[in-house]
C-alpha positions as CSV (number, residue, x, y, z in Angstrom):
1,M,0.0,0.0,0.0
2,P,1.4,3.5,-0.9
3,T,2.3,6.0,1.8
4,E,1.4,9.6,1.9
5,V,4.9,10.6,0.9
6,A,4.7,8.3,-2.1
7,L,1.4,9.9,-3.1
8,L,2.9,13.4,-2.9
9,E,5.9,12.4,-5.1
10,S,4.4,10.0,-7.7
11,P,2.2,11.3,-10.6
12,A,1.4,7.7,-11.5
13,L,0.0,7.0,-8.0
14,R,-2.0,10.2,-8.0
15,A,-3.4,9.3,-11.5
16,E,-4.6,6.0,-10.1
17,R,-6.7,7.7,-7.5
18,M,-8.3,10.5,-9.5
19,G,-11.7,8.9,-9.5
20,R,-12.1,9.1,-5.6
21,V,-13.5,12.6,-5.5
22,D,-15.9,11.4,-2.7
23,A,-13.0,11.8,-0.3
24,L,-13.3,15.6,-0.6
25,D,-16.8,15.7,0.8
26,K,-15.9,13.2,3.6
27,V,-13.4,15.8,4.9
28,K,-15.1,19.1,4.2
29,A,-17.9,20.5,2.1
30,L,-16.9,22.2,-1.2
31,V,-18.5,25.5,-2.1
32,M,-19.1,25.4,-5.8
33,L,-20.0,28.1,-8.3
34,P,-23.7,28.2,-9.4
35,D,-23.2,25.6,-12.0
36,G,-22.3,23.0,-9.4
37,I,-19.3,22.0,-11.4
38,H,-16.5,24.6,-11.0
39,L,-14.7,26.4,-8.3
40,R,-12.5,29.5,-8.3
41,T,-9.0,29.8,-6.9
42,E,-10.4,31.6,-3.9
43,D,-12.9,28.8,-3.3
44,V,-10.2,26.1,-3.5
45,A,-7.9,28.1,-1.2
46,R,-10.7,28.5,1.3
47,Y,-11.4,24.8,1.2
48,F,-7.7,23.9,2.0
49,E,-7.4,26.8,4.4
50,V,-4.3,28.2,2.7
51,S,-3.7,31.5,1.0
52,T,-4.5,32.1,-2.7
53,A,-0.8,32.9,-3.2
54,T,0.2,29.4,-1.9
55,L,-2.4,27.8,-4.2
56,K,-1.3,29.8,-7.2
57,R,2.4,28.8,-6.7
58,L,1.3,25.1,-6.5
59,T,-0.9,25.3,-9.6
60,D,1.8,27.1,-11.6
61,R,4.4,24.4,-10.5
62,H,2.1,21.5,-11.5
63,Q,0.1,23.3,-14.3
64,R,0.3,20.4,-16.8
65,E,-0.9,17.7,-14.4
66,L,-3.7,19.9,-13.1
67,T,-4.8,20.9,-16.6
68,E,-5.1,17.3,-17.5
69,N,-7.4,16.9,-14.6
70,G,-9.8,19.8,-15.4
71,M,-8.1,23.1,-14.5
72,R,-8.5,25.8,-17.1
73,T,-8.1,29.6,-17.3
74,L,-10.8,31.7,-19.1
75,R,-10.1,35.1,-20.7
76,G,-11.9,37.4,-23.1
77,A,-15.0,36.1,-24.8
78,D,-14.8,32.8,-23.0
79,L,-14.8,34.6,-19.7
80,R,-17.8,36.8,-20.6
81,V,-19.8,33.8,-21.8
82,F,-19.0,31.9,-18.6
83,H,-20.0,34.8,-16.4
84,S,-23.3,35.2,-18.4
85,D,-24.1,31.5,-17.8
86,M,-23.3,31.8,-14.1
87,L,-25.5,34.9,-13.7
88,S,-28.4,33.0,-15.3
89,L,-28.0,30.4,-12.5
90,W,-27.2,32.9,-9.7
91,K,-29.6,32.6,-6.7
92,G,-28.0,35.5,-4.7
93,D,-29.3,39.0,-3.9
94,G,-29.1,40.4,-7.5
95,P,-26.4,40.1,-10.2
96,E,-24.1,42.5,-8.3
97,G,-23.7,39.7,-5.6
98,Y,-22.1,37.3,-8.1
99,P,-18.2,37.6,-8.0
100,Q,-16.9,38.3,-11.5
101,A,-13.3,38.3,-12.5
102,A,-12.1,41.3,-14.5
103,T,-9.6,39.9,-17.0
104,Q,-9.1,36.2,-16.3
105,L,-10.5,33.4,-14.2
106,R,-8.9,30.1,-13.2
107,L,-11.4,27.3,-12.8
108,Y,-11.2,24.0,-10.9
109,T,-13.4,20.9,-11.0
110,R,-13.7,18.3,-8.1
111,R,-11.2,16.2,-9.9
112,T,-8.7,19.1,-9.9
113,V,-9.3,19.8,-6.3
114,L,-8.6,16.2,-5.5
115,N,-5.4,16.5,-7.5
116,V,-4.4,19.6,-5.4
117,A,-5.1,17.6,-2.2
118,M,-2.5,15.0,-3.3
119,L,0.1,17.8,-4.0
120,L,-0.5,20.4,-1.3
121,R,1.9,19.6,1.6
122,D,1.2,22.5,4.0
123,S,-2.5,22.0,4.6
124,D,-4.2,20.0,7.3
125,I,-7.3,19.6,5.1
126,A,-5.2,18.2,2.3
127,R,-3.5,15.8,4.7
128,C,-6.9,14.6,5.9
129,V,-8.0,14.0,2.3
130,R,-4.9,12.0,1.6
131,T,-5.5,10.0,4.8
132,C,-9.1,9.4,3.7
133,L,-7.9,8.1,0.3
134,L,-5.3,5.8,1.8
135,D,-7.6,4.5,4.6
136,A,-10.4,3.7,2.1
137,E,-7.8,1.9,-0.1
138,E,-6.7,-0.1,3.0
139,E,-10.3,-1.0,3.8
140,L,-10.8,-2.1,0.2
141,R,-7.6,-4.2,0.3
142,V,-8.8,-5.9,3.5
143,S,-12.2,-6.5,2.0
144,Y,-10.6,-8.1,-1.1
145,A,-8.4,-10.2,1.1
146,S,-11.4,-11.4,3.1
147,L,-13.3,-12.1,-0.1
148,D,-10.3,-14.0,-1.5
149,R,-10.2,-16.2,1.6
150,R,-14.0,-16.9,1.3
151,V,-13.6,-17.8,-2.4
152,A,-10.7,-20.1,-1.4
153,Q,-12.9,-21.8,1.2
154,V,-15.7,-22.3,-1.3
155,E,-13.2,-23.7,-3.8
156,G,-11.9,-26.1,-1.1
157,C,-15.5,-27.2,-0.4
158,L,-16.1,-27.8,-4.0
159,A,-12.9,-29.8,-4.3
160,G,-14.2,-32.0,-1.4
161,V,-17.5,-32.4,-3.1
162,G,-15.7,-33.5,-6.3
163,S,-13.8,-36.2,-4.5
164,V,-17.0,-37.4,-2.8
165,L,-18.7,-37.6,-6.2
166,Q,-15.8,-39.5,-7.6
167,E,-16.2,-42.0,-4.8
168,L,-19.9,-42.2,-5.3
169,G,-19.6,-42.8,-9.0
170,P,-18.9,-46.6,-8.8
171,V,-21.5,-47.0,-6.1
172,L,-24.1,-45.3,-8.2
173,G,-23.1,-47.4,-11.1
174,R,-23.6,-50.6,-9.2
175,M,-26.9,-49.4,-7.9
176,S,-28.0,-48.6,-11.4
177,S,-27.0,-52.1,-12.5
178,R,-29.0,-53.7,-9.7
179,L,-32.0,-51.6,-10.5
180,D,-31.8,-52.7,-14.1
181,V,-31.8,-56.4,-12.9
182,L,-34.8,-55.7,-10.6
183,D,-36.6,-54.1,-13.5
184,R,-36.1,-57.2,-15.6
185,K,-37.2,-59.5,-12.7
186,L,-40.4,-57.4,-12.2
187,D,-41.1,-57.7,-15.9
188,V,-40.8,-61.5,-15.7
189,T,-43.0,-61.5,-12.5
190,H,-45.6,-59.4,-14.3
191,Q,-45.7,-61.9,-17.2
192,V,-46.0,-64.9,-14.7
193,V,-48.8,-63.1,-12.8
194,G,-50.5,-62.4,-16.1
195,A,-50.3,-66.1,-17.2
196,V,-51.6,-67.2,-13.7
197,S,-54.5,-64.8,-14.0
198,V,-55.4,-66.2,-17.4
199,R,-55.2,-69.8,-16.1
200,L,-57.4,-68.9,-13.1
201,A,-60.0,-67.5,-15.4
202,E,-60.0,-70.7,-17.4
203,V,-60.2,-72.8,-14.3
204,S,-63.2,-70.7,-13.2
205,Q,-64.9,-71.4,-16.4
206,D,-64.1,-75.2,-16.1
207,I,-65.6,-75.1,-12.5
208,A,-68.7,-73.4,-13.8
209,R,-69.2,-76.1,-16.5
210,L,-68.6,-78.8,-14.0
211,D,-71.2,-77.3,-11.7
212,A,-73.7,-77.3,-14.6
213,C,-72.9,-80.9,-15.4
214,L,-73.4,-81.9,-11.7
215,D,-76.7,-80.1,-11.6
216,D,-77.9,-81.9,-14.7
217,V,-76.9,-85.3,-13.3
218,A,-78.7,-84.5,-10.0
219,R,-81.9,-83.7,-11.9
220,R,-81.7,-86.9,-14.0
221,V,-81.3,-88.9,-10.8
222,R,-84.3,-87.3,-9.2
223,D,-86.4,-88.0,-12.4
224,L,-85.3,-91.6,-12.5
225,G,-86.2,-92.1,-8.8
226,R,-89.7,-90.7,-9.4
227,R,-90.3,-93.1,-12.4
228,T,-89.1,-96.0,-10.4
229,S,-91.4,-95.2,-7.5
230,G,-94.5,-95.0,-9.8
C-alpha cells in the first residue's frame, strides 16, 4: 500500500486515485459556483485553508498535471460567456452579488481539487483528504483479502464435493445395474402373474361347466327315482 509521501511524489500514484472525489466531501464541504461543477482559486484556497498565493504557486508548478485533470483559465470572450451563464444560475441577492473576474478566471473541478489535495503539503485539510484516500484503499484491500479467503474456502469445499462424487460414481453405477436387474425381474414377474391370471380364469370357467354338469346329473337322478317309484 502506498504511503502519503509516495502519493505526494508520484504522478502515477495520483493518477490511479483521481476517481475518488468522494474523499473531498468526507473531509469538508466544497463550495461550488452556481453551475455545481466549477470552483475559483479563492474557493479552493478556502477549502484547504491556505492563501491564494500558496495555491497559485502550487498550480503554476504543476500546471500540466492539473490541466489534464480539469483546471483551465478563461479570458476574453470565453470569460464573458461563462459569467453570463453563471449569472443566469445565480440565486443570490441580485447580479451584483455574483463575483466576476475582471480579466481572467482560473477554474477547478472536483477532480482538480482532489489533484491539489494530493500535491499540497502545508494543509491539514489536504492531509486529511490523503489519509481518507489511503484509509479507504486499505479497507478495500482488507475486503478483497477477506473475499479471497472466502472464495478459497468455497473452492476447497467444491474440491471435497468433487472427490466425494468420484467415490460415489462406482457405487451409483452398481446401484443402477442392480435396479436394471430388478426391473427385468419385475417384468418377468408381471408376465407370470398375467399367465396365472389367465389360467385362473380358465379354471373358473371349467368349474362353472362342472357345476352345470353336476346339476344336470342330479336332476336326472331325481327323475329316475320318481319313475321307479311310480
